[in-house]
PDB file of C-alpha atoms in Angstrom:
ATOM      1  CA  MET A   1     125.425 130.471 116.906  1.00 78.00           C
ATOM      2  CA  TYR A   2     123.929 132.194 113.988  1.00 81.00           C
ATOM      3  CA  PHE A   3     120.780 133.363 115.245  1.00 83.00           C
ATOM      4  CA  ASP A   4     120.358 135.907 117.702  1.00 84.00           C
ATOM      5  CA  SER A   5     117.684 134.852 119.379  1.00 87.00           C
ATOM      6  CA  LEU A   6     115.286 132.488 120.070  1.00 89.00           C
ATOM      7  CA  GLY A   7     112.622 133.918 118.339  1.00 89.00           C
ATOM      8  CA  GLU A   8     114.727 133.917 115.081  1.00 89.00           C
ATOM      9  CA  LEU A   9     115.415 129.959 115.736  1.00 90.00           C
ATOM     10  CA  LEU A  10     112.062 129.138 115.977  1.00 91.00           C
ATOM     11  CA  SER A  11     111.166 130.939 113.249  1.00 88.00           C
ATOM     12  CA  MET A  12     113.948 130.999 110.724  1.00 89.00           C
ATOM     13  CA  GLN A  13     113.133 133.790 108.690  1.00 86.00           C
ATOM     14  CA  GLY A  14     110.082 131.987 107.977  1.00 89.00           C
ATOM     15  CA  HIS A  15     111.105 128.554 107.202  1.00 92.00           C
ATOM     16  CA  GLY A  16     110.337 127.586 110.980  1.00 93.00           C
ATOM     17  CA  PHE A  17     107.896 125.020 110.186  1.00 95.00           C
ATOM     18  CA  TYR A  18     109.908 122.965 107.735  1.00 96.00           C
ATOM     19  CA  VAL A  19     112.829 122.777 109.525  1.00 96.00           C
ATOM     20  CA  TRP A  20     111.622 122.218 112.689  1.00 96.00           C
ATOM     21  CA  THR A  21     109.407 119.553 110.905  1.00 97.00           C
ATOM     22  CA  ALA A  22     111.676 117.603 109.288  1.00 97.00           C
ATOM     23  CA  TYR A  23     113.913 117.364 112.894  1.00 97.00           C
ATOM     24  CA  SER A  24     110.959 116.422 114.812  1.00 97.00           C
ATOM     25  CA  LEU A  25     110.618 113.497 112.290  1.00 97.00           C
ATOM     26  CA  GLY A  26     114.137 112.947 112.140  1.00 97.00           C
ATOM     27  CA  PHE A  27     114.450 112.622 116.178  1.00 97.00           C
ATOM     28  CA  SER A  28     111.241 110.259 116.054  1.00 97.00           C
ATOM     29  CA  VAL A  29     112.967 108.205 113.946  1.00 97.00           C
ATOM     30  CA  LEU A  30     116.187 107.850 115.327  1.00 97.00           C
ATOM     31  CA  LEU A  31     113.454 107.402 118.644  1.00 97.00           C
ATOM     32  CA  TRP A  32     111.832 104.195 116.669  1.00 97.00           C
ATOM     33  CA  ASN A  33     114.711 102.614 115.848  1.00 97.00           C
ATOM     34  CA  PHE A  34     116.414 102.695 118.816  1.00 97.00           C
ATOM     35  CA  LEU A  35     113.062 101.584 121.752  1.00 97.00           C
ATOM     36  CA  SER A  36     111.660  98.824 118.858  1.00 96.00           C
ATOM     37  CA  PRO A  37     114.732  96.733 119.350  1.00 95.00           C
ATOM     38  CA  VAL A  38     114.919  97.494 122.857  1.00 94.00           C
ATOM     39  CA  LEU A  39     110.915  96.607 123.589  1.00 95.00           C
ATOM     40  CA  HIS A  40     110.570  94.014 121.829  1.00 92.00           C
ATOM     41  CA  GLY A  41     113.978  92.149 122.865  1.00 91.00           C
ATOM     42  CA  ARG A  42     112.595  92.708 126.112  1.00 92.00           C
ATOM     43  CA  ARG A  43     108.931  91.172 125.195  1.00 93.00           C
ATOM     44  CA  GLN A  44     110.858  87.837 123.664  1.00 91.00           C
ATOM     45  CA  ARG A  45     113.067  87.212 126.191  1.00 90.00           C
ATOM     46  CA  ALA A  46     109.986  87.177 128.722  1.00 90.00           C
ATOM     47  CA  HIS A  47     108.206  84.947 126.544  1.00 91.00           C
ATOM     48  CA  ILE A  48     111.302  82.430 125.957  1.00 90.00           C
ATOM     49  CA  LYS A  49     111.778  82.216 130.057  1.00 88.00           C
ATOM     50  CA  ARG A  50     108.112  81.794 130.272  1.00 89.00           C
ATOM     51  CA  ARG A  51     108.293  78.934 127.836  1.00 88.00           C
ATOM     52  CA  LEU A  52     111.638  77.733 129.582  1.00 85.00           C
ATOM     53  CA  ARG A  53     109.881  77.724 132.685  1.00 86.00           C
ATOM     54  CA  ARG A  54     106.514  75.470 131.916  1.00 89.00           C
ATOM     55  CA  GLU A  55     108.596  73.304 130.255  1.00 85.00           C
ATOM     56  CA  SER A  56     111.065  72.997 133.369  1.00 83.00           C
ATOM     57  CA  ALA A  57     107.666  72.419 135.366  1.00 88.00           C
ATOM     58  CA  ARG A  58     106.486  70.030 132.921  1.00 86.00           C
ATOM     59  CA  GLU A  59     109.293  68.032 133.411  1.00 82.00           C
ATOM     60  CA  HIS A  60     109.428  68.176 136.999  1.00 80.00           C
ATOM     61  CA  ARG A  61     106.353  66.438 137.485  1.00 80.00           C
ATOM     62  CA  LEU A  62     106.829  64.064 134.735  1.00 71.00           C
TER      63      LEU A  62
ATOM     64  CA  MET B   1     144.907  82.800 104.149  1.00 57.00           C
ATOM     65  CA  LYS B   2     142.935  81.461 107.593  1.00 63.00           C
ATOM     66  CA  TRP B   3     139.426  81.402 106.732  1.00 68.00           C
ATOM     67  CA  THR B   4     138.416  80.145 109.819  1.00 71.00           C
ATOM     68  CA  PHE B   5     137.600  84.098 110.951  1.00 68.00           C
ATOM     69  CA  PHE B   6     134.913  83.891 108.200  1.00 69.00           C
ATOM     70  CA  HIS B   7     133.442  80.491 109.769  1.00 72.00           C
ATOM     71  CA  ARG B   8     133.763  81.961 113.271  1.00 73.00           C
ATOM     72  CA  LEU B   9     131.637  85.296 111.724  1.00 73.00           C
ATOM     73  CA  SER B  10     128.576  83.324 110.819  1.00 79.00           C
ATOM     74  CA  SER B  11     128.239  81.629 113.861  1.00 88.00           C
ATOM     75  CA  PRO B  12     125.418  83.258 116.104  1.00 90.00           C
ATOM     76  CA  LYS B  13     127.174  82.767 119.483  1.00 91.00           C
ATOM     77  CA  TRP B  14     130.600  84.194 118.423  1.00 91.00           C
ATOM     78  CA  PHE B  15     128.644  87.198 117.022  1.00 91.00           C
ATOM     79  CA  TYR B  16     126.912  87.199 120.279  1.00 92.00           C
ATOM     80  CA  GLU B  17     129.782  87.959 122.337  1.00 91.00           C
ATOM     81  CA  ILE B  18     131.641  90.109 119.870  1.00 91.00           C
ATOM     82  CA  SER B  19     128.899  92.462 119.254  1.00 92.00           C
ATOM     83  CA  GLY B  20     128.330  93.164 123.172  1.00 91.00           C
ATOM     84  CA  ARG B  21     131.842  94.600 123.383  1.00 91.00           C
ATOM     85  CA  CYS B  22     131.374  96.911 120.872  1.00 91.00           C
ATOM     86  CA  LEU B  23     127.493  97.964 121.558  1.00 94.00           C
ATOM     87  CA  VAL B  24     128.363 100.669 124.101  1.00 94.00           C
ATOM     88  CA  TRP B  25     131.384 102.115 122.319  1.00 95.00           C
ATOM     89  CA  THR B  26     128.875 101.659 119.166  1.00 96.00           C
ATOM     90  CA  GLY B  27     126.026 103.680 120.515  1.00 96.00           C
ATOM     91  CA  ALA B  28     128.378 106.274 122.610  1.00 97.00           C
ATOM     92  CA  ALA B  29     129.740 107.484 118.959  1.00 97.00           C
ATOM     93  CA  ALA B  30     126.356 107.358 117.554  1.00 97.00           C
ATOM     94  CA  LEU B  31     124.881 109.582 120.088  1.00 97.00           C
ATOM     95  CA  ALA B  32     128.090 112.442 119.981  1.00 97.00           C
ATOM     96  CA  CYS B  33     128.408 112.401 116.300  1.00 97.00           C
ATOM     97  CA  THR B  34     124.674 112.835 115.761  1.00 97.00           C
ATOM     98  CA  LEU B  35     123.971 115.791 118.335  1.00 96.00           C
ATOM     99  CA  CYS B  36     127.290 117.227 117.271  1.00 97.00           C
ATOM    100  CA  GLY B  37     126.388 116.972 113.288  1.00 96.00           C
ATOM    101  CA  LEU B  38     122.708 118.040 113.393  1.00 96.00           C
ATOM    102  CA  LEU B  39     123.022 120.626 116.101  1.00 95.00           C
ATOM    103  CA  TRP B  40     125.696 122.414 114.237  1.00 95.00           C
ATOM    104  CA  GLY B  41     123.658 122.286 111.547  1.00 94.00           C
ATOM    105  CA  LEU B  42     120.687 123.683 112.907  1.00 93.00           C
ATOM    106  CA  LEU B  43     122.070 126.015 115.168  1.00 93.00           C
ATOM    107  CA  PHE B  44     125.896 126.922 113.740  1.00 93.00           C
ATOM    108  CA  ALA B  45     126.210 126.373 109.985  1.00 93.00           C
ATOM    109  CA  PRO B  46     125.093 129.938 107.616  1.00 92.00           C
ATOM    110  CA  PRO B  47     122.205 129.730 105.300  1.00 90.00           C
ATOM    111  CA  ASP B  48     122.562 129.034 102.203  1.00 89.00           C
ATOM    112  CA  TYR B  49     122.689 132.594  99.642  1.00 88.00           C
ATOM    113  CA  GLN B  50     119.115 130.812  97.225  1.00 87.00           C
ATOM    114  CA  GLN B  51     117.063 128.709  99.797  1.00 89.00           C
ATOM    115  CA  GLY B  52     117.731 130.482 103.073  1.00 89.00           C
ATOM    116  CA  ASN B  53     117.198 128.613 106.222  1.00 91.00           C
ATOM    117  CA  SER B  54     115.267 125.674 104.766  1.00 93.00           C
ATOM    118  CA  TYR B  55     118.491 123.937 103.440  1.00 94.00           C
ATOM    119  CA  ARG B  56     119.417 122.791 107.206  1.00 95.00           C
ATOM    120  CA  ILE B  57     117.004 120.067 106.330  1.00 96.00           C
ATOM    121  CA  ILE B  58     120.307 118.657 104.198  1.00 95.00           C
ATOM    122  CA  PHE B  59     121.374 117.302 107.702  1.00 96.00           C
ATOM    123  CA  ILE B  60     118.868 115.416 108.069  1.00 97.00           C
ATOM    124  CA  HIS B  61     117.576 114.219 104.811  1.00 96.00           C
ATOM    125  CA  VAL B  62     121.010 113.576 103.000  1.00 95.00           C
ATOM    126  CA  PRO B  63     122.345 110.813 106.100  1.00 97.00           C
ATOM    127  CA  ALA B  64     119.069 109.312 105.934  1.00 97.00           C
ATOM    128  CA  ALA B  65     118.679 108.561 101.655  1.00 96.00           C
ATOM    129  CA  SER B  66     122.157 107.739 101.729  1.00 96.00           C
ATOM    130  CA  LEU B  67     121.800 104.634 104.715  1.00 97.00           C
ATOM    131  CA  ALA B  68     118.102 104.173 102.648  1.00 97.00           C
ATOM    132  CA  LEU B  69     120.562 102.818  99.781  1.00 97.00           C
ATOM    133  CA  VAL B  70     123.757 101.069 101.636  1.00 97.00           C
ATOM    134  CA  VAL B  71     120.913  99.515 103.998  1.00 98.00           C
ATOM    135  CA  TYR B  72     119.423  98.007 101.100  1.00 97.00           C
ATOM    136  CA  LEU B  73     122.707  96.934  99.401  1.00 97.00           C
ATOM    137  CA  ALA B  74     123.645  95.175 102.464  1.00 97.00           C
ATOM    138  CA  LEU B  75     120.124  93.507 102.632  1.00 97.00           C
ATOM    139  CA  ALA B  76     121.071  92.556  99.024  1.00 97.00           C
ATOM    140  CA  VAL B  77     124.483  91.286 100.137  1.00 97.00           C
ATOM    141  CA  MET B  78     123.275  89.269 103.345  1.00 96.00           C
ATOM    142  CA  SER B  79     120.393  87.922 101.470  1.00 96.00           C
ATOM    143  CA  ALA B  80     122.673  86.318  98.338  1.00 96.00           C
ATOM    144  CA  ILE B  81     125.209  84.944 101.109  1.00 94.00           C
ATOM    145  CA  ASN B  82     122.085  83.097 102.478  1.00 93.00           C
ATOM    146  CA  PHE B  83     121.221  82.174  99.260  1.00 93.00           C
ATOM    147  CA  VAL B  84     124.380  80.576  98.027  1.00 92.00           C
ATOM    148  CA  TRP B  85     125.837  78.956 101.552  1.00 89.00           C
ATOM    149  CA  LYS B  86     122.926  79.006 103.838  1.00 89.00           C
ATOM    150  CA  ILE B  87     124.339  81.120 106.460  1.00 90.00           C
ATOM    151  CA  LYS B  88     121.451  81.486 108.937  1.00 90.00           C
ATOM    152  CA  LEU B  89     123.262  85.028 110.539  1.00 93.00           C
ATOM    153  CA  ALA B  90     123.128  86.001 107.106  1.00 95.00           C
ATOM    154  CA  ASP B  91     119.474  85.572 107.088  1.00 95.00           C
ATOM    155  CA  MET B  92     118.991  87.354 110.218  1.00 96.00           C
ATOM    156  CA  ALA B  93     120.801  89.971 109.379  1.00 96.00           C
ATOM    157  CA  ALA B  94     118.984  90.639 106.107  1.00 97.00           C
ATOM    158  CA  ALA B  95     115.639  90.222 108.179  1.00 96.00           C
ATOM    159  CA  CYS B  96     116.965  92.817 110.520  1.00 97.00           C
ATOM    160  CA  LEU B  97     117.894  95.555 107.900  1.00 97.00           C
ATOM    161  CA  ALA B  98     114.647  95.893 106.705  1.00 97.00           C
ATOM    162  CA  PRO B  99     112.534  97.945 109.013  1.00 97.00           C
ATOM    163  CA  ILE B 100     115.900  99.912 109.541  1.00 98.00           C
ATOM    164  CA  GLY B 101     116.061 100.412 105.604  1.00 97.00           C
ATOM    165  CA  ALA B 102     112.463 101.160 105.344  1.00 98.00           C
ATOM    166  CA  SER B 103     112.319 104.130 108.301  1.00 98.00           C
ATOM    167  CA  PHE B 104     115.476 106.031 107.064  1.00 98.00           C
ATOM    168  CA  CYS B 105     113.944 106.005 103.467  1.00 98.00           C
ATOM    169  CA  SER B 106     110.643 107.078 104.859  1.00 98.00           C
ATOM    170  CA  LEU B 107     112.656 109.708 106.331  1.00 98.00           C
ATOM    171  CA  ALA B 108     114.081 110.857 103.434  1.00 97.00           C
ATOM    172  CA  LEU B 109     111.251 111.043 101.322  1.00 97.00           C
ATOM    173  CA  VAL B 110     109.420 112.454 104.206  1.00 97.00           C
ATOM    174  CA  THR B 111     112.128 115.273 104.758  1.00 97.00           C
ATOM    175  CA  GLY B 112     112.236 115.749 101.065  1.00 96.00           C
ATOM    176  CA  ALA B 113     108.654 116.954 100.525  1.00 96.00           C
ATOM    177  CA  ILE B 114     109.127 119.017 103.277  1.00 96.00           C
ATOM    178  CA  TRP B 115     112.083 120.511 101.894  1.00 95.00           C
ATOM    179  CA  GLY B 116     110.795 120.579  98.303  1.00 94.00           C
ATOM    180  CA  LYS B 117     108.030 122.822  99.242  1.00 94.00           C
ATOM    181  CA  PRO B 118     109.394 125.904 100.140  1.00 94.00           C
ATOM    182  CA  THR B 119     112.356 124.736  97.350  1.00 92.00           C
ATOM    183  CA  TRP B 120     110.121 124.073  94.495  1.00 90.00           C
ATOM    184  CA  GLY B 121     106.671 124.989  95.097  1.00 91.00           C
ATOM    185  CA  ALA B 122     105.399 121.491  95.657  1.00 93.00           C
ATOM    186  CA  TRP B 123     105.528 118.692  98.224  1.00 94.00           C
ATOM    187  CA  TRP B 124     105.806 115.657  95.567  1.00 93.00           C
ATOM    188  CA  VAL B 125     106.436 116.074  91.891  1.00 92.00           C
ATOM    189  CA  TRP B 126     106.964 112.468  90.067  1.00 93.00           C
ATOM    190  CA  ASP B 127     110.384 113.013  89.539  1.00 89.00           C
ATOM    191  CA  ALA B 128     112.759 110.123  88.661  1.00 91.00           C
ATOM    192  CA  ARG B 129     114.985 110.102  91.850  1.00 93.00           C
ATOM    193  CA  LEU B 130     111.781 110.634  93.758  1.00 94.00           C
ATOM    194  CA  THR B 131     109.647 107.771  92.065  1.00 94.00           C
ATOM    195  CA  SER B 132     112.433 105.608  92.503  1.00 95.00           C
ATOM    196  CA  MET B 133     113.536 106.025  96.201  1.00 96.00           C
ATOM    197  CA  LEU B 134     109.385 105.239  96.491  1.00 97.00           C
ATOM    198  CA  ILE B 135     110.239 102.021  94.824  1.00 97.00           C
ATOM    199  CA  LEU B 136     112.778 101.401  97.131  1.00 97.00           C
ATOM    200  CA  LEU B 137     109.987 102.060  99.983  1.00 98.00           C
ATOM    201  CA  PHE B 138     108.201  99.864  98.364  1.00 98.00           C
ATOM    202  CA  LEU B 139     110.393  97.185  97.975  1.00 97.00           C
ATOM    203  CA  TYR B 140     111.602  97.257 101.825  1.00 98.00           C
ATOM    204  CA  CYS B 141     107.824  96.863 102.891  1.00 98.00           C
ATOM    205  CA  GLY B 142     107.605  94.044 100.380  1.00 97.00           C
ATOM    206  CA  LEU B 143     110.451  92.128 101.948  1.00 97.00           C
ATOM    207  CA  MET B 144     108.867  92.378 105.451  1.00 97.00           C
ATOM    208  CA  ALA B 145     105.305  91.831 104.084  1.00 97.00           C
ATOM    209  CA  LEU B 146     106.865  88.663 102.193  1.00 97.00           C
ATOM    210  CA  ARG B 147     108.864  87.214 105.114  1.00 95.00           C
ATOM    211  CA  SER B 148     105.943  87.734 107.547  1.00 95.00           C
ATOM    212  CA  ALA B 149     103.782  85.658 104.927  1.00 96.00           C
ATOM    213  CA  PHE B 150     105.430  82.401 105.468  1.00 93.00           C
ATOM    214  CA  THR B 151     105.122  80.047 108.082  1.00 92.00           C
ATOM    215  CA  SER B 152     108.479  78.030 107.150  1.00 92.00           C
ATOM    216  CA  GLN B 153     111.591  80.219 108.026  1.00 90.00           C
ATOM    217  CA  ASP B 154     113.271  78.599 105.340  1.00 91.00           C
ATOM    218  CA  MET B 155     110.816  79.305 102.587  1.00 94.00           C
ATOM    219  CA  ALA B 156     110.875  83.057 103.636  1.00 95.00           C
ATOM    220  CA  SER B 157     114.117  83.594 103.605  1.00 94.00           C
ATOM    221  CA  ARG B 158     114.783  81.901 100.067  1.00 95.00           C
ATOM    222  CA  ALA B 159     111.558  84.141  98.775  1.00 96.00           C
ATOM    223  CA  CYS B 160     113.463  87.514 100.607  1.00 97.00           C
ATOM    224  CA  ALA B 161     116.971  86.610  99.388  1.00 96.00           C
ATOM    225  CA  ILE B 162     115.224  86.253  95.774  1.00 97.00           C
ATOM    226  CA  LEU B 163     113.295  89.710  96.125  1.00 97.00           C
ATOM    227  CA  ALA B 164     116.362  91.354  97.972  1.00 97.00           C
ATOM    228  CA  MET B 165     118.476  90.654  94.579  1.00 96.00           C
ATOM    229  CA  VAL B 166     116.049  91.500  91.969  1.00 96.00           C
ATOM    230  CA  GLY B 167     115.763  94.959  93.753  1.00 96.00           C
ATOM    231  CA  LEU B 168     119.485  95.286  93.238  1.00 95.00           C
ATOM    232  CA  VAL B 169     118.233  97.339  90.157  1.00 95.00           C
ATOM    233  CA  ASN B 170     116.771  99.593  91.534  1.00 95.00           C
ATOM    234  CA  ILE B 171     119.738 101.049  93.181  1.00 95.00           C
ATOM    235  CA  PRO B 172     121.761 102.452  90.387  1.00 95.00           C
ATOM    236  CA  VAL B 173     118.608 103.876  89.218  1.00 95.00           C
ATOM    237  CA  ILE B 174     118.491 106.158  92.204  1.00 94.00           C
ATOM    238  CA  LYS B 175     121.721 107.004  92.096  1.00 90.00           C
ATOM    239  CA  PHE B 176     122.113 107.706  88.536  1.00 89.00           C
ATOM    240  CA  SER B 177     118.815 109.096  87.634  1.00 88.00           C
ATOM    241  CA  VAL B 178     119.735 112.926  88.189  1.00 85.00           C
ATOM    242  CA  GLU B 179     121.983 112.222  85.754  1.00 84.00           C
ATOM    243  CA  TRP B 180     120.123 109.794  83.125  1.00 84.00           C
ATOM    244  CA  TRP B 181     116.677 112.316  82.893  1.00 81.00           C
ATOM    245  CA  SER B 182     116.063 116.263  83.319  1.00 80.00           C
ATOM    246  CA  THR B 183     114.776 116.122  86.720  1.00 79.00           C
ATOM    247  CA  LEU B 184     113.996 118.545  89.376  1.00 79.00           C
ATOM    248  CA  HIS B 185     116.026 117.224  92.250  1.00 82.00           C
ATOM    249  CA  GLN B 186     119.732 118.382  92.547  1.00 78.00           C
ATOM    250  CA  GLY B 187     122.491 116.469  91.507  1.00 75.00           C
ATOM    251  CA  ALA B 188     124.876 114.923  94.002  1.00 73.00           C
ATOM    252  CA  SER B 189     126.288 118.310  96.109  1.00 73.00           C
ATOM    253  CA  LEU B 190     128.647 115.384  98.331  1.00 72.00           C
ATOM    254  CA  ARG B 191     131.327 113.745  96.352  1.00 71.00           C
ATOM    255  CA  ILE B 192     133.672 110.643  97.138  1.00 69.00           C
ATOM    256  CA  VAL B 193     135.689 111.200  94.601  1.00 68.00           C
ATOM    257  CA  GLY B 194     136.418 114.839  93.602  1.00 71.00           C
ATOM    258  CA  GLN B 195     135.060 118.137  94.865  1.00 73.00           C
ATOM    259  CA  SER B 196     132.218 118.635  96.462  1.00 72.00           C
ATOM    260  CA  SER B 197     130.159 121.593  95.596  1.00 76.00           C
ATOM    261  CA  MET B 198     129.355 122.918  99.076  1.00 82.00           C
ATOM    262  CA  ASP B 199     131.003 125.410 101.610  1.00 88.00           C
ATOM    263  CA  PRO B 200     133.245 123.953 103.961  1.00 89.00           C
ATOM    264  CA  SER B 201     130.924 125.320 106.950  1.00 90.00           C
ATOM    265  CA  MET B 202     128.287 123.545 105.764  1.00 91.00           C
ATOM    266  CA  LEU B 203     129.591 120.439 104.477  1.00 92.00           C
ATOM    267  CA  LYS B 204     131.535 120.020 107.801  1.00 94.00           C
ATOM    268  CA  PRO B 205     128.305 119.475 109.991  1.00 95.00           C
ATOM    269  CA  LEU B 206     126.880 117.377 107.085  1.00 95.00           C
ATOM    270  CA  LEU B 207     129.767 114.763 107.374  1.00 95.00           C
ATOM    271  CA  VAL B 208     129.855 115.073 111.512  1.00 97.00           C
ATOM    272  CA  SER B 209     125.695 113.755 111.012  1.00 97.00           C
ATOM    273  CA  LEU B 210     126.513 111.614 108.155  1.00 96.00           C
ATOM    274  CA  ALA B 211     129.238 109.882 110.276  1.00 97.00           C
ATOM    275  CA  GLY B 212     126.352 109.432 113.440  1.00 97.00           C
ATOM    276  CA  PHE B 213     123.999 108.292 111.136  1.00 98.00           C
ATOM    277  CA  TYR B 214     125.795 105.450 110.114  1.00 98.00           C
ATOM    278  CA  MET B 215     126.639 104.895 113.444  1.00 97.00           C
ATOM    279  CA  PHE B 216     123.663 104.863 114.978  1.00 98.00           C
ATOM    280  CA  CYS B 217     121.895 102.653 111.948  1.00 98.00           C
ATOM    281  CA  LEU B 218     124.731 100.280 113.124  1.00 97.00           C
ATOM    282  CA  PHE B 219     124.278 100.404 116.618  1.00 97.00           C
ATOM    283  CA  VAL B 220     120.222 100.017 115.815  1.00 97.00           C
ATOM    284  CA  PHE B 221     121.017  96.885 113.737  1.00 97.00           C
ATOM    285  CA  LEU B 222     123.326  95.377 116.206  1.00 97.00           C
ATOM    286  CA  LEU B 223     120.411  95.799 118.771  1.00 96.00           C
ATOM    287  CA  ARG B 224     118.175  94.181 116.476  1.00 96.00           C
ATOM    288  CA  LEU B 225     120.536  91.099 115.249  1.00 96.00           C
ATOM    289  CA  ARG B 226     121.259  90.367 119.193  1.00 95.00           C
ATOM    290  CA  ALA B 227     117.555  89.942 119.318  1.00 94.00           C
ATOM    291  CA  GLU B 228     116.679  87.791 116.566  1.00 95.00           C
ATOM    292  CA  VAL B 229     119.798  85.946 117.818  1.00 94.00           C
ATOM    293  CA  VAL B 230     118.367  85.162 120.716  1.00 93.00           C
ATOM    294  CA  TRP B 231     115.346  84.361 119.430  1.00 93.00           C
ATOM    295  CA  ARG B 232     115.972  81.907 116.753  1.00 92.00           C
ATOM    296  CA  GLU B 233     118.300  80.162 118.991  1.00 91.00           C
ATOM    297  CA  TRP B 234     116.824  80.358 122.128  1.00 88.00           C
ATOM    298  CA  ARG B 235     116.594  76.046 122.316  1.00 87.00           C
ATOM    299  CA  THR B 236     120.345  75.856 122.069  1.00 90.00           C
ATOM    300  CA  SER B 237     121.961  75.417 125.759  1.00 89.00           C
ATOM    301  CA  TRP B 238     123.956  78.969 125.215  1.00 89.00           C
ATOM    302  CA  VAL B 239     121.367  81.053 124.589  1.00 88.00           C
ATOM    303  CA  ARG B 240     119.312  79.043 127.695  1.00 87.00           C
ATOM    304  CA  ALA B 241     122.025  79.974 129.876  1.00 86.00           C
ATOM    305  CA  LEU B 242     122.417  83.542 128.662  1.00 86.00           C
ATOM    306  CA  LEU B 243     118.722  83.727 129.727  1.00 84.00           C
ATOM    307  CA  GLU B 244     119.101  82.052 133.015  1.00 80.00           C
ATOM    308  CA  ARG B 245     121.516  84.804 134.285  1.00 79.00           C
ATOM    309  CA  SER B 246     120.974  87.691 132.633  1.00 71.00           C
ATOM    310  CA  ALA B 247     118.640  90.765 134.415  1.00 60.00           C
ATOM    311  CA  PRO B 248     115.510  91.484 131.865  1.00 55.00           C
ATOM    312  CA  HIS B 249     117.033  94.970 131.228  1.00 52.00           C
ATOM    313  CA  VAL B 250     120.080  94.096 129.515  1.00 54.00           C
ATOM    314  CA  LEU B 251     120.355  94.603 125.798  1.00 55.00           C
TER     315      LEU B 251
END
């Protein structure tokens, strides 16, 4: 590792704020890109399943 | 040459089956390469002799900016395919690419601003590269807004296809802005053809990070497109059968 201590790694010779902010935002964007389709897909599937159940119940009544 | 492959490729059912097989491998490769590239760049690469440690933002900024452009190119190609041949999978792909591209474009702009402060002394300058990237973000946002403005799927896909193809003009402007105009933004340090100006100790983690981001982009694109296929095709018998046998946590 290039840095000798955790303090050096965090401060990055005065550039720590810029570097760590950029990396945090980077990870947030990656996480959003992963979670967004997973959660959205789940909601959609649940919605479709509910709709299919309603339709089949209506068919049974008829 | 047999064209059956291309015909099959445009089938949502065939895509869903094939993409399901490569999803885990793409995700694993994306996770391994992205983590390796970012940790290598953050912890093990040496600092730059002029910019010090602030240059480490490059390992996020360059892959994000590169993806913002490539995703737009892919979006425009998919839009053109849909516009000419009316292939619905191409329209679904274009719809899924817009939020991914917008997120990477925003990331490139914000990390660029964060990098600009210690390097140039300003968060933002109305430089040709920065301005054309901002226009790209507006294009992505415009495409998403336009798609949601129509109730008719067909009208939305045609309008978005036209806007995407017109917006393609901006891509060479972004790419060559640093050569056509006198800009504060530096020229390309990474070249596909010819010698890169970066030292191998910095170039290697950047290439790994780029590979990781590209794999990740492919992975999330497949996730989005699979969800979109299920949503638009839910009346078909194969999606109904799929939903009946699948657990709620299946991607």
